[in-house]
CSV table of C-alpha atoms and ligand atoms in Angstrom, one decimal:
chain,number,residue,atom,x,y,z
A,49,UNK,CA,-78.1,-103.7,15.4
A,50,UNK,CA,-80.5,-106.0,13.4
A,51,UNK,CA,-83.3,-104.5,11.5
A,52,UNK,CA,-86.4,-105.9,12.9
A,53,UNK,CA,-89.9,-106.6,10.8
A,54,UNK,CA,-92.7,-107.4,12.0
A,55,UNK,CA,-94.5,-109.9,9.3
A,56,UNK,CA,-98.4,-110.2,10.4
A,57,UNK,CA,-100.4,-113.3,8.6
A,58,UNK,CA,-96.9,-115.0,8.6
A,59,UNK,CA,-98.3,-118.4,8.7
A,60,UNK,CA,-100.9,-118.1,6.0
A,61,UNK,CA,-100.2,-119.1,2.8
A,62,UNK,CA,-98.6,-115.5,0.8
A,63,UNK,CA,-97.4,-114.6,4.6
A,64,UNK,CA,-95.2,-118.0,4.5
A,65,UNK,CA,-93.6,-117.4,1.3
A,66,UNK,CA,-92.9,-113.5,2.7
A,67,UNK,CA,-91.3,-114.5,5.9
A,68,UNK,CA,-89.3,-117.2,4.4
A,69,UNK,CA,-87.8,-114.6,1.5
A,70,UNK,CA,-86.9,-112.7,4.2
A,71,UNK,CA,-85.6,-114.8,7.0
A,72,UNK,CA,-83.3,-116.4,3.9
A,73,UNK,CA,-82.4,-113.5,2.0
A,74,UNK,CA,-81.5,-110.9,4.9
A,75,UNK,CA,-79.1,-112.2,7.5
A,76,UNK,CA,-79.0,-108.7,9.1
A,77,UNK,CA,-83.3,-108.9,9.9
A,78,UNK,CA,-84.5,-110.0,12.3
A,79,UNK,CA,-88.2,-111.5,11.1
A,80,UNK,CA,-91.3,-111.5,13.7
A,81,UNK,CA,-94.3,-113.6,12.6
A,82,UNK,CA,-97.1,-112.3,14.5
A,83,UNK,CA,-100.4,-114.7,13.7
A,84,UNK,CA,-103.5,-115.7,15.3
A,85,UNK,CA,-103.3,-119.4,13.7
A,86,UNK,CA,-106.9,-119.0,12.3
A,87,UNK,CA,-108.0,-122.1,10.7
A,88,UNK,CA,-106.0,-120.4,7.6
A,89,UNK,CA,-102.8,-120.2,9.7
A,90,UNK,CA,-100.5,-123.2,10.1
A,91,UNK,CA,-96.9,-123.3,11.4
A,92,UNK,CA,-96.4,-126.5,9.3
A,93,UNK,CA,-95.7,-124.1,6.3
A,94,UNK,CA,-92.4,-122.9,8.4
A,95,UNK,CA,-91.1,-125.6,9.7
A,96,UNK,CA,-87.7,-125.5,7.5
A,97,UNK,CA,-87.2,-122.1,9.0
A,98,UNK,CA,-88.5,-121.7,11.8
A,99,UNK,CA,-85.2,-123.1,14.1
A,100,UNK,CA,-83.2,-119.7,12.5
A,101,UNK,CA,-81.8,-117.5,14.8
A,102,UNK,CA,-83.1,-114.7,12.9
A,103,UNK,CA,-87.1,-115.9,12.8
A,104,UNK,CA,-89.2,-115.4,16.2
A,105,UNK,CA,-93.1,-116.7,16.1
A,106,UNK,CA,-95.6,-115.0,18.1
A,107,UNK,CA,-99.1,-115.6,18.8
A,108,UNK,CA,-101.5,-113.1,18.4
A,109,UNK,CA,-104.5,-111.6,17.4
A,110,UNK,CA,-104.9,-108.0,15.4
A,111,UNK,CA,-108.0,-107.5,16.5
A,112,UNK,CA,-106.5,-107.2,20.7
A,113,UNK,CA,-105.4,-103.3,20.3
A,114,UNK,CA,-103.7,-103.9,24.0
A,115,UNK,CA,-101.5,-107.2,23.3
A,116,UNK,CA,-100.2,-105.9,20.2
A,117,UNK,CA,-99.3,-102.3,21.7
A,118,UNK,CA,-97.7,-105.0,24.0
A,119,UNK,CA,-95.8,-106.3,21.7
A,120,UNK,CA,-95.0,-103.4,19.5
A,121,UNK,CA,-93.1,-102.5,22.8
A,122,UNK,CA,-91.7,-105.4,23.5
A,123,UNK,CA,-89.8,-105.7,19.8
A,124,UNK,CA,-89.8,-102.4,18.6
A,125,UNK,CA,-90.3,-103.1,15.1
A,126,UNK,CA,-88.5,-101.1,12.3
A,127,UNK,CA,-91.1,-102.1,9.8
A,128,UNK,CA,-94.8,-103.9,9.4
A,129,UNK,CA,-95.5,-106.4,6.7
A,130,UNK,CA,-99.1,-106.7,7.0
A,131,UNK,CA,-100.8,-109.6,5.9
A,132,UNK,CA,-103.1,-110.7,8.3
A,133,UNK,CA,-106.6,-111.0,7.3
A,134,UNK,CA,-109.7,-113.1,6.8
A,135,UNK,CA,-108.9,-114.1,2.9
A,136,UNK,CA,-111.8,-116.4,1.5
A,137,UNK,CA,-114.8,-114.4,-0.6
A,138,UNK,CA,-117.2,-117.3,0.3
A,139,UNK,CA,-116.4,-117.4,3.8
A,140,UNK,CA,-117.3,-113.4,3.9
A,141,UNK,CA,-120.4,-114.0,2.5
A,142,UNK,CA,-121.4,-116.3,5.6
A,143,UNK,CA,-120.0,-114.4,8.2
A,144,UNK,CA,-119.2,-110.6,7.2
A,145,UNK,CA,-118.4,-109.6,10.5
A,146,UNK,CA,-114.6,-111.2,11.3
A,147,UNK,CA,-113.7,-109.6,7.9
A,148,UNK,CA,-114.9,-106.4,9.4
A,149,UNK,CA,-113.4,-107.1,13.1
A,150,UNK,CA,-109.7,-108.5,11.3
A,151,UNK,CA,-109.3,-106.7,7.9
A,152,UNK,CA,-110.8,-103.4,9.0
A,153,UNK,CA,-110.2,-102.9,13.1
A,154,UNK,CA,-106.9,-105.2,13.0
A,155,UNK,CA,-105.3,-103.3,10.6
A,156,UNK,CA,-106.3,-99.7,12.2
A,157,UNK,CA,-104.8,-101.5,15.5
A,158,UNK,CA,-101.5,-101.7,13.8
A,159,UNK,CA,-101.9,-98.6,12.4
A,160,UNK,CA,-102.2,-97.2,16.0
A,161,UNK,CA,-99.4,-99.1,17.5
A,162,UNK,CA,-97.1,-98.2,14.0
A,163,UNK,CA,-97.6,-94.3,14.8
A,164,UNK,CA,-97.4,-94.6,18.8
A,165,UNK,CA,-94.8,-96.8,18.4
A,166,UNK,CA,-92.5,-94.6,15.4
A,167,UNK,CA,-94.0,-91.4,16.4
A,168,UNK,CA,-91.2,-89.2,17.6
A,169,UNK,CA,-89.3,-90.6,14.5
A,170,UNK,CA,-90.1,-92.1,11.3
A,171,UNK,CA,-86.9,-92.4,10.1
A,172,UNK,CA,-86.1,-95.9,8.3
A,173,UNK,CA,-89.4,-96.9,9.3
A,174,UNK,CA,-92.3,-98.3,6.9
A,175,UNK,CA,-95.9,-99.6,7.4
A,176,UNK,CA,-96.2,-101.9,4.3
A,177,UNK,CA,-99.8,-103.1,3.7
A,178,UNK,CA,-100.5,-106.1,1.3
A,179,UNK,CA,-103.8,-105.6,-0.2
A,180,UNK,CA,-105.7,-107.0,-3.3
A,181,UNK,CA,-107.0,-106.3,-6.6
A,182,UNK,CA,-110.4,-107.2,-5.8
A,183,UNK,CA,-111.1,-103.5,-4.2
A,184,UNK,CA,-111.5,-102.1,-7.5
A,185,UNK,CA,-114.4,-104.4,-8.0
A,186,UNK,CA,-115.0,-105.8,-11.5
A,187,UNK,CA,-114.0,-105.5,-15.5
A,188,UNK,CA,-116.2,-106.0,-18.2
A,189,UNK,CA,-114.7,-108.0,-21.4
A,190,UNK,CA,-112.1,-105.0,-21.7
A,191,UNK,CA,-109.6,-103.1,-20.0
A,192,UNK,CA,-107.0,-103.3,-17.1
A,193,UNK,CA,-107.1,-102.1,-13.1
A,194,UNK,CA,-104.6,-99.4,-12.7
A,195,UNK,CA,-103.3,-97.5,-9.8
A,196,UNK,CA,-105.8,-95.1,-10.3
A,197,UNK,CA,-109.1,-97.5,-11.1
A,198,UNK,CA,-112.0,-96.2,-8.6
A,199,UNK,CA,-112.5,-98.5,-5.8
A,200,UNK,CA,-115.8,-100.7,-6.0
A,201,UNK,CA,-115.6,-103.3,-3.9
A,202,UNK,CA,-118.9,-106.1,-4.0
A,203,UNK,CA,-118.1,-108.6,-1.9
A,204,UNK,CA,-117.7,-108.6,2.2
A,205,UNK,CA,-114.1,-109.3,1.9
A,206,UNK,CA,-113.5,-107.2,-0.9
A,207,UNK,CA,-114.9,-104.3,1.1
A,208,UNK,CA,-113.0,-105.2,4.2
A,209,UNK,CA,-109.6,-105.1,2.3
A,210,UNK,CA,-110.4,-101.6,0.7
A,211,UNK,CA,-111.4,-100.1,3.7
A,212,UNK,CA,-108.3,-101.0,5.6
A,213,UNK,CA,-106.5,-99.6,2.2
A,214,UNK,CA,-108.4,-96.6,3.0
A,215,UNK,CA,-107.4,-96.4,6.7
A,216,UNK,CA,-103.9,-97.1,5.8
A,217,UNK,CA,-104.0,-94.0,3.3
A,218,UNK,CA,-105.3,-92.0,5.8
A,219,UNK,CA,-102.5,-92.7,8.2
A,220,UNK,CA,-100.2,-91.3,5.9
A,221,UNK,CA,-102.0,-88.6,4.8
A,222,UNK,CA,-102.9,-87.1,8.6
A,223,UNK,CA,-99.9,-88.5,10.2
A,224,UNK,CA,-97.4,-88.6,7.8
A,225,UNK,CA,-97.3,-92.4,8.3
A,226,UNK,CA,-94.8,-93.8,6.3
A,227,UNK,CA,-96.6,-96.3,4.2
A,228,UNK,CA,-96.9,-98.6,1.1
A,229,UNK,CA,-99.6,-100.7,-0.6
A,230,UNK,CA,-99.8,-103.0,-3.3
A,231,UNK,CA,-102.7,-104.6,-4.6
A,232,UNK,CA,-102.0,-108.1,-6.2
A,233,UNK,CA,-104.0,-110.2,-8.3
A,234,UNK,CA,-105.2,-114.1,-7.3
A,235,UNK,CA,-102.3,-116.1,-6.2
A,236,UNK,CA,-101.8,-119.9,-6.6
A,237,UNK,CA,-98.6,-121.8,-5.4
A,238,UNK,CA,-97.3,-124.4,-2.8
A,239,UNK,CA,-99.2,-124.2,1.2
A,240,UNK,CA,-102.6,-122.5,-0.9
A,241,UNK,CA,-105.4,-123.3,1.5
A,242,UNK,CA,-107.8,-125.7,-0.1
A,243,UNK,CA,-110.6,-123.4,0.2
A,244,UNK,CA,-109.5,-121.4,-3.3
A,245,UNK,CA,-110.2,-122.7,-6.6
A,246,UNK,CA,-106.7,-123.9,-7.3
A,247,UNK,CA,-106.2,-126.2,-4.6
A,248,UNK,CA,-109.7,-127.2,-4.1
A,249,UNK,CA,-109.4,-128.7,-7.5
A,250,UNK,CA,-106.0,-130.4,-6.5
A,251,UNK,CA,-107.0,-132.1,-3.7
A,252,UNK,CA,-110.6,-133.2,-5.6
A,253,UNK,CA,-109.0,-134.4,-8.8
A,254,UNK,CA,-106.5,-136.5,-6.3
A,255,UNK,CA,-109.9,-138.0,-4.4
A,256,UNK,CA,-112.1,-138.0,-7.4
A,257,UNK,CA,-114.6,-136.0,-6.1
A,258,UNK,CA,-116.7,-133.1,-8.6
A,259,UNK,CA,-114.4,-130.2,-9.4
A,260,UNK,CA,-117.1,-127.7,-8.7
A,261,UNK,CA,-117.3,-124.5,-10.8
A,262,UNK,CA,-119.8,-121.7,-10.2
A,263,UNK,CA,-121.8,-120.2,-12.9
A,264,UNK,CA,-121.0,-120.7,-15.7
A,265,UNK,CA,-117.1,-121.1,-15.5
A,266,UNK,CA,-116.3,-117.7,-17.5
A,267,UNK,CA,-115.3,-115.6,-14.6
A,268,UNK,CA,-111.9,-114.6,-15.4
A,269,UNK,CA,-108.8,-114.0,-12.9
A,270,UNK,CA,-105.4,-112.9,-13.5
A,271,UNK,CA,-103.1,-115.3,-11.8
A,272,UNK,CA,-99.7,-115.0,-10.3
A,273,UNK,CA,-97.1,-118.0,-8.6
A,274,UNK,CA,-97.3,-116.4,-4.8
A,275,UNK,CA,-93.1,-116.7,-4.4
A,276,UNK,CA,-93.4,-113.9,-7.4
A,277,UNK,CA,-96.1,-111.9,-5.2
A,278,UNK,CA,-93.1,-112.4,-2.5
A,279,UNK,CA,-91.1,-110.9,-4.8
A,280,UNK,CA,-92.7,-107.9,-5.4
A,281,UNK,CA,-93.7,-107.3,-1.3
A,282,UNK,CA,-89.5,-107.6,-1.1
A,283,UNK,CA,-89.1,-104.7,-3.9
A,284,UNK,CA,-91.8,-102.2,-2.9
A,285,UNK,CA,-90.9,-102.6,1.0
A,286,UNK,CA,-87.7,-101.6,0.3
A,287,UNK,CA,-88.1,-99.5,-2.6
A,288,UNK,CA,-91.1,-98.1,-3.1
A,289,UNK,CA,-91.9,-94.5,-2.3
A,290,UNK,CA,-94.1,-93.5,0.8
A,291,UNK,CA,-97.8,-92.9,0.4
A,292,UNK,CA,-98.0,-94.7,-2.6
A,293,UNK,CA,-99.6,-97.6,-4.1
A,294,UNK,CA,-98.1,-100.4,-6.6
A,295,UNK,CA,-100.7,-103.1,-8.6
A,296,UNK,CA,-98.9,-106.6,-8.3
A,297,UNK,CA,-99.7,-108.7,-11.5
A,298,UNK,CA,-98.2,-111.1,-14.7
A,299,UNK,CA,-100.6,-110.0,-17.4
A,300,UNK,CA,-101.8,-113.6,-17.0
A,301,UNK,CA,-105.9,-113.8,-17.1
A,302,UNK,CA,-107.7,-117.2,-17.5
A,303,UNK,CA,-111.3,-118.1,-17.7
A,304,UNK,CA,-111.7,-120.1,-14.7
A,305,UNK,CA,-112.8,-122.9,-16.8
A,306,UNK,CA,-110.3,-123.1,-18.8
A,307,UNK,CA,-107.5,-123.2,-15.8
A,308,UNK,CA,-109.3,-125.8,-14.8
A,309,UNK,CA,-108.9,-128.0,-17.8
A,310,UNK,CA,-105.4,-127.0,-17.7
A,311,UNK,CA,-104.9,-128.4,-14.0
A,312,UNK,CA,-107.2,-131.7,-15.4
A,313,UNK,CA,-104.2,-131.7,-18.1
A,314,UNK,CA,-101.2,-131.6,-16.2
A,315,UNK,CA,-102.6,-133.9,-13.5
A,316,UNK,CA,-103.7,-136.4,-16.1
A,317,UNK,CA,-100.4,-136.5,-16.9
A,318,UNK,CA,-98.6,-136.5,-13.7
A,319,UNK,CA,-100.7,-139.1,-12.3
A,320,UNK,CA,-100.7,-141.1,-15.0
A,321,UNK,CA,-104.3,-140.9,-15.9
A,322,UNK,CA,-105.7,-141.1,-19.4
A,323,UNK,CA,-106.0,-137.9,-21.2
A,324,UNK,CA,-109.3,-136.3,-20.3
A,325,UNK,CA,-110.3,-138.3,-17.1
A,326,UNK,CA,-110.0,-135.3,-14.5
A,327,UNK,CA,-112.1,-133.5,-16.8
A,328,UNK,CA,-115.0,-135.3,-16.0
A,329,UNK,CA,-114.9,-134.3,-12.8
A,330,UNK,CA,-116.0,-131.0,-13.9
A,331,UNK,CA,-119.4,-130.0,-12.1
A,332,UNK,CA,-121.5,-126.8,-12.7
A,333,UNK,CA,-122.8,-125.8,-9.6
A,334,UNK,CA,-125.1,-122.5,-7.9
A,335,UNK,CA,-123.2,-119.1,-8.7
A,336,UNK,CA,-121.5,-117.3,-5.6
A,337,UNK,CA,-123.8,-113.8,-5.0
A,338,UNK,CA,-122.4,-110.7,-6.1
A,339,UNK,CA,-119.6,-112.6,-8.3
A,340,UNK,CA,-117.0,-110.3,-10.0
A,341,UNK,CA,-117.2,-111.2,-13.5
A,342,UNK,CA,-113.1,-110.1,-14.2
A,343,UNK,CA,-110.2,-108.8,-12.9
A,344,UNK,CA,-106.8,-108.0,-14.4
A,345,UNK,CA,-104.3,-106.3,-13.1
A,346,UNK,CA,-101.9,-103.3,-15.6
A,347,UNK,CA,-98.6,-104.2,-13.8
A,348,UNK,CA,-96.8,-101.4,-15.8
A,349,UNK,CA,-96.1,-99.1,-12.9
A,350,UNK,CA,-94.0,-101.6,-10.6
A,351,UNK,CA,-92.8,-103.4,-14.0
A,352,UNK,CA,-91.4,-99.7,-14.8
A,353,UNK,CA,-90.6,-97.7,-11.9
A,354,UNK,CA,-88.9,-101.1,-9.7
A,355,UNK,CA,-88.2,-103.4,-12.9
A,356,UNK,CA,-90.4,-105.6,-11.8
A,357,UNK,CA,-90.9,-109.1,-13.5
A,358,UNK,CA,-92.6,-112.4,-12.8
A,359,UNK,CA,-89.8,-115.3,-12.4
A,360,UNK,CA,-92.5,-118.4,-14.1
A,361,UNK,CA,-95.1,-118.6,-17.2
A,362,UNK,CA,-98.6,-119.8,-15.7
A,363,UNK,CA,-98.0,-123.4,-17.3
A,364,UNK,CA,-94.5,-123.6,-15.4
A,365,UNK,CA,-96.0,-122.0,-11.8
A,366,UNK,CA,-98.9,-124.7,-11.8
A,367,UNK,CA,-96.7,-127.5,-12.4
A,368,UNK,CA,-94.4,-126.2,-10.0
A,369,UNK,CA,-97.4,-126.3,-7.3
A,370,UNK,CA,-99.1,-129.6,-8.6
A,371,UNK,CA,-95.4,-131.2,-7.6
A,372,UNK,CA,-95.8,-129.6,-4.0
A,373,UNK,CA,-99.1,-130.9,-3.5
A,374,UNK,CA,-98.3,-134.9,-4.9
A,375,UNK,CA,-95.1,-134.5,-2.8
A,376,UNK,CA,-96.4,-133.1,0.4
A,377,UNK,CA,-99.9,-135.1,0.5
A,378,UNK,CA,-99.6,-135.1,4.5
A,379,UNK,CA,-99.9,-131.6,4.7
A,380,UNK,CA,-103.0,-131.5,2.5
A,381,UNK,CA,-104.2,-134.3,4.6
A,382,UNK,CA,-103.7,-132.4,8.1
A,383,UNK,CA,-106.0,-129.5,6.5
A,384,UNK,CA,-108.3,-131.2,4.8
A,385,UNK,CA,-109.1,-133.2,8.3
A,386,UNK,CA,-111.1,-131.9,11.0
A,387,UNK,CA,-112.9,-128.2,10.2
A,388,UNK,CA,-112.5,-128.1,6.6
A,389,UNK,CA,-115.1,-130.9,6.0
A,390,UNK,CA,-117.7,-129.1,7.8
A,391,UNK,CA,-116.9,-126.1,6.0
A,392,UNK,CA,-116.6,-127.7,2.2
A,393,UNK,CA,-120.5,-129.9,3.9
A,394,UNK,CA,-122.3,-126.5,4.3
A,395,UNK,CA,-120.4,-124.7,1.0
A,396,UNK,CA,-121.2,-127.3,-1.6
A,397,UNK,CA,-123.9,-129.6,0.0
B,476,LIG,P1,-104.6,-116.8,4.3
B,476,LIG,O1,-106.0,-116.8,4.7
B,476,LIG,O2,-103.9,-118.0,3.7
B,476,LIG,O3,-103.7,-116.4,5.6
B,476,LIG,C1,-104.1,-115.4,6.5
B,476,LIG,C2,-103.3,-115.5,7.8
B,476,LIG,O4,-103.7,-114.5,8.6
B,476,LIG,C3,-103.4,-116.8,8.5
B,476,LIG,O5,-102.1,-117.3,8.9
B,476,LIG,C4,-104.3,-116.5,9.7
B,476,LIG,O6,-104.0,-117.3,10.8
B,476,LIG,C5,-103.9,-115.0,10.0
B,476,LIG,N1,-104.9,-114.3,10.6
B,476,LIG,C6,-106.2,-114.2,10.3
B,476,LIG,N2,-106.9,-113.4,11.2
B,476,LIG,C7,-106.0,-113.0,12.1
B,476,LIG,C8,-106.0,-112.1,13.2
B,476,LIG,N3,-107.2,-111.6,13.6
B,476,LIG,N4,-104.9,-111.8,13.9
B,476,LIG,C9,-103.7,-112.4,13.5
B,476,LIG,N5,-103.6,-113.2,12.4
B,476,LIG,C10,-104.7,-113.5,11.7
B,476,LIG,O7,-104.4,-115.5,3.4
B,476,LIG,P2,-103.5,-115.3,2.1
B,476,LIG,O8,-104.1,-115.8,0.9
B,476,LIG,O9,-102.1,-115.7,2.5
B,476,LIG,O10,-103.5,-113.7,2.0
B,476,LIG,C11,-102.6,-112.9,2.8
B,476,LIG,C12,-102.9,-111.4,2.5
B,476,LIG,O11,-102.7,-111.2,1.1
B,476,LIG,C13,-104.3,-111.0,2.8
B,476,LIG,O12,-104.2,-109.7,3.4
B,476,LIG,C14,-105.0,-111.0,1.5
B,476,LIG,O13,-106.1,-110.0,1.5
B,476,LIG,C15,-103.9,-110.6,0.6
B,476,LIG,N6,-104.0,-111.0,-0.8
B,476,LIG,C16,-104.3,-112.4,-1.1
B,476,LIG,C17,-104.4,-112.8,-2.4
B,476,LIG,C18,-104.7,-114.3,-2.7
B,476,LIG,O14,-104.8,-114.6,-3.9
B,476,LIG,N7,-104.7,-115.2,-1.7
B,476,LIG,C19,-104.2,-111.9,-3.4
B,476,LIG,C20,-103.9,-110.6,-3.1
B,476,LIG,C21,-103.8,-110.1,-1.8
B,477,LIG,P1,-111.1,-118.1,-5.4
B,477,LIG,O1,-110.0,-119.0,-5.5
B,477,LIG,O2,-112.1,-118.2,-4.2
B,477,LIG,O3,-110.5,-116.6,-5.4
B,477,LIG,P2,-111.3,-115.1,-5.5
B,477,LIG,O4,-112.8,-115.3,-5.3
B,477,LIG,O5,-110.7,-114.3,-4.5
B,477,LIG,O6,-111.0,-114.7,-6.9
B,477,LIG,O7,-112.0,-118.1,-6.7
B,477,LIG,C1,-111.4,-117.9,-8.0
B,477,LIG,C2,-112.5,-118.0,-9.0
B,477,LIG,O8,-113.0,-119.4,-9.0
B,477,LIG,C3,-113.7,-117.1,-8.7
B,477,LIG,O9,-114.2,-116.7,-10.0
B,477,LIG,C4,-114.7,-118.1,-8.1
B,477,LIG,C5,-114.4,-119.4,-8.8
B,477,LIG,N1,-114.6,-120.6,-7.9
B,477,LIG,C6,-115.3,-121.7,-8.5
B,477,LIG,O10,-115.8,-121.6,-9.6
B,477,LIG,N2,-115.5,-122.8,-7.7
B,477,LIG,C7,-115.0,-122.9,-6.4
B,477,LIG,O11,-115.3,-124.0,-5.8
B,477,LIG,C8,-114.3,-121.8,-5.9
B,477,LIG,C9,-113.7,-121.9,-4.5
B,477,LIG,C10,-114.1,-120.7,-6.7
């Protein structure tokens, strides 16, 4: 009988490049995308896979406790990939509540169904909870997050994403829950909602509009290509040890300015511009609240312990994803219509 995993947040952008690892890589799964399509969710990112026999799509939301003990008993799930949540720091500034109601109640729904579901045996069974680096708040000019950094989250979504880590900790240790969690650092790569810094930028350099950076542009994140992050969700599903927690990273920090020169670079030259043109694009514009000033991720515990290893370099990754954007300019289109303008009107009026 086929293995069957439940992916949730299938449709966002790091949940696309998870289910399609999976529906590719193992014949013998069978993959169930449970997603809410939230503005962030888009079935377009699937549509080379989603005809295989192996890949079933169903509509949800984490947040209904009933329809997904429903459908916990309708598919009886071997394992949960959890990736479901509200994802954009701005946005959780505006409205703190549907990161509480999604990150923090949706994942102790699944939680609940997981344990009524497995309870009489957790044998081969694994709640798998993808989580970010962000819930140990923020560096000063030195030193790494580890595994065993204190958790200070400042933002709303930061918050939201280390209580649920919380929650999913507690699961194991009062139920025995068999459970993983791995805390990645910022992801860029092909389907990246143009809501984040990396996209954002793509889409404004391709419509010459201000590439807007707050502060002062030396906020630093560690970045890693998301079909590495899917990677490392593949390895410490199946490998990792129960109740514990892996960081996710590629030693890879950049001031945000100077990433953005970088993307001004390679699109300069992709597009045929003259050198330095996107630059001048760049715009200094009102600090987000309550902005993390750093975060870096010590990747030596999955690096050791699962030989884990980013496939791509930075420079290779974002010319990887510049190419998906200039060659799938429909799909930024489709996103970029509608909602998003009302939301980028309000953000950076
Ligand atoms: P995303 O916003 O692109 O996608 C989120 C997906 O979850 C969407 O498909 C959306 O429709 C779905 N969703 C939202 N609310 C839902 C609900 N109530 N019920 C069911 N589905 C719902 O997010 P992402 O960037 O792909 O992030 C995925 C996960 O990885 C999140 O848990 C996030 O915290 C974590 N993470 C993200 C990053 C990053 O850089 N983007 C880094 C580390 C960890
Ligand atoms: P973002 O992509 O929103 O990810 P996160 O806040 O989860 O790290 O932002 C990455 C960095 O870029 C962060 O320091 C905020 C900054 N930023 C800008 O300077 N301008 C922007 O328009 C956006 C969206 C982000």
């Amino acid at each position: 009988m086929k293995k069957k995993i439940l992916i949730t947040g299938g449709a966002g952008f790091i949940g696309s490049h998870v289910v399609r690892e999976f529906v590719t890589k193992y014949n013998n799964y069978h993959i169930i995308n449970l997603d809410a399509l939230t503005y962030a969710g888009n079935l377009e990112n699937l549509s080379d896979i989603q005809d295989l026999p192996n890949y079933t799509f169903v509509k949800a939301d984490i947040t209904d406790a009933a329809h997904i003990a429903a459908i916990f008993k309708e598919y009886q799930p071997d394992g949960v990939i959890h990736l479901a949540a509200e994802s954009h720091v701005d946005r959780s500034i505006t409205d703190p509540t549907a990161f509480v109601m999604t990150n923090v109640i949706g994942t102790v729904n699944l939680l609940n169904a997981a344990r009524e579901s497995w309870k009489d045996n957790y044998e081969g069974k694994r709640f798998h909870h993808v989580s970010t680096d962000e819930v140990y708040g923020t560096l000063g000019e030195t030193g790494l997050f580890t595994e065993q950094t204190a958790y200070d989250p400042h933002s709303p979504y930061s918050a939201s994403k280390a209580s649920s880590d919380h929650f999913v900790r507690a699961y194991h240790d009062t139920f025995a829950l068999p459970v993983v969690i791995t805390n990645c650092s910022n992801n860029y790569g092909p389907n990246h909602f143009p809501e984040k810094l990396i996209p954002l930028c793509i889409h404004n350099i391709l419509t010459n509009k201000p590439l807007p950076i707050y502060g002062d542009g030396k906020y630093t994140r560690d970045w890693l290509f998301v079909k590495d992050h899917a990677k490392a969700i593949d390895l410490v599903f199946h490998k990792g040890n129960n109740g514990e927690s892996y960081n996710v990273g590629g030693f890879n920090e950049w001031q945000n300015i100077d990433l953005v020169k970088e993307l001004c670079r390679q699109m300069d030259d992709k597009l045929g511009r003259p050198a330095g043109s996107s630059e001048q694009l760049i715009t200094y514009v009102k600090d987000r609240p309550g902005h993390d000033l750093r975060y870096a991720i010590d990747a030596t515990k999955i690096n050791q312990a699962l030989g884990y290893k980013p496939s791509v370099t930075f420079e290779e990754g974002l010319s990887l994803t510049i190419d998906w954007f200039l060659n799938n300019q429909q799909w930024l289109d489709n996103v970029t219509s509608g909602d998003y303008k009302n939301y980028y009107a309000k953000q950076y009026q």
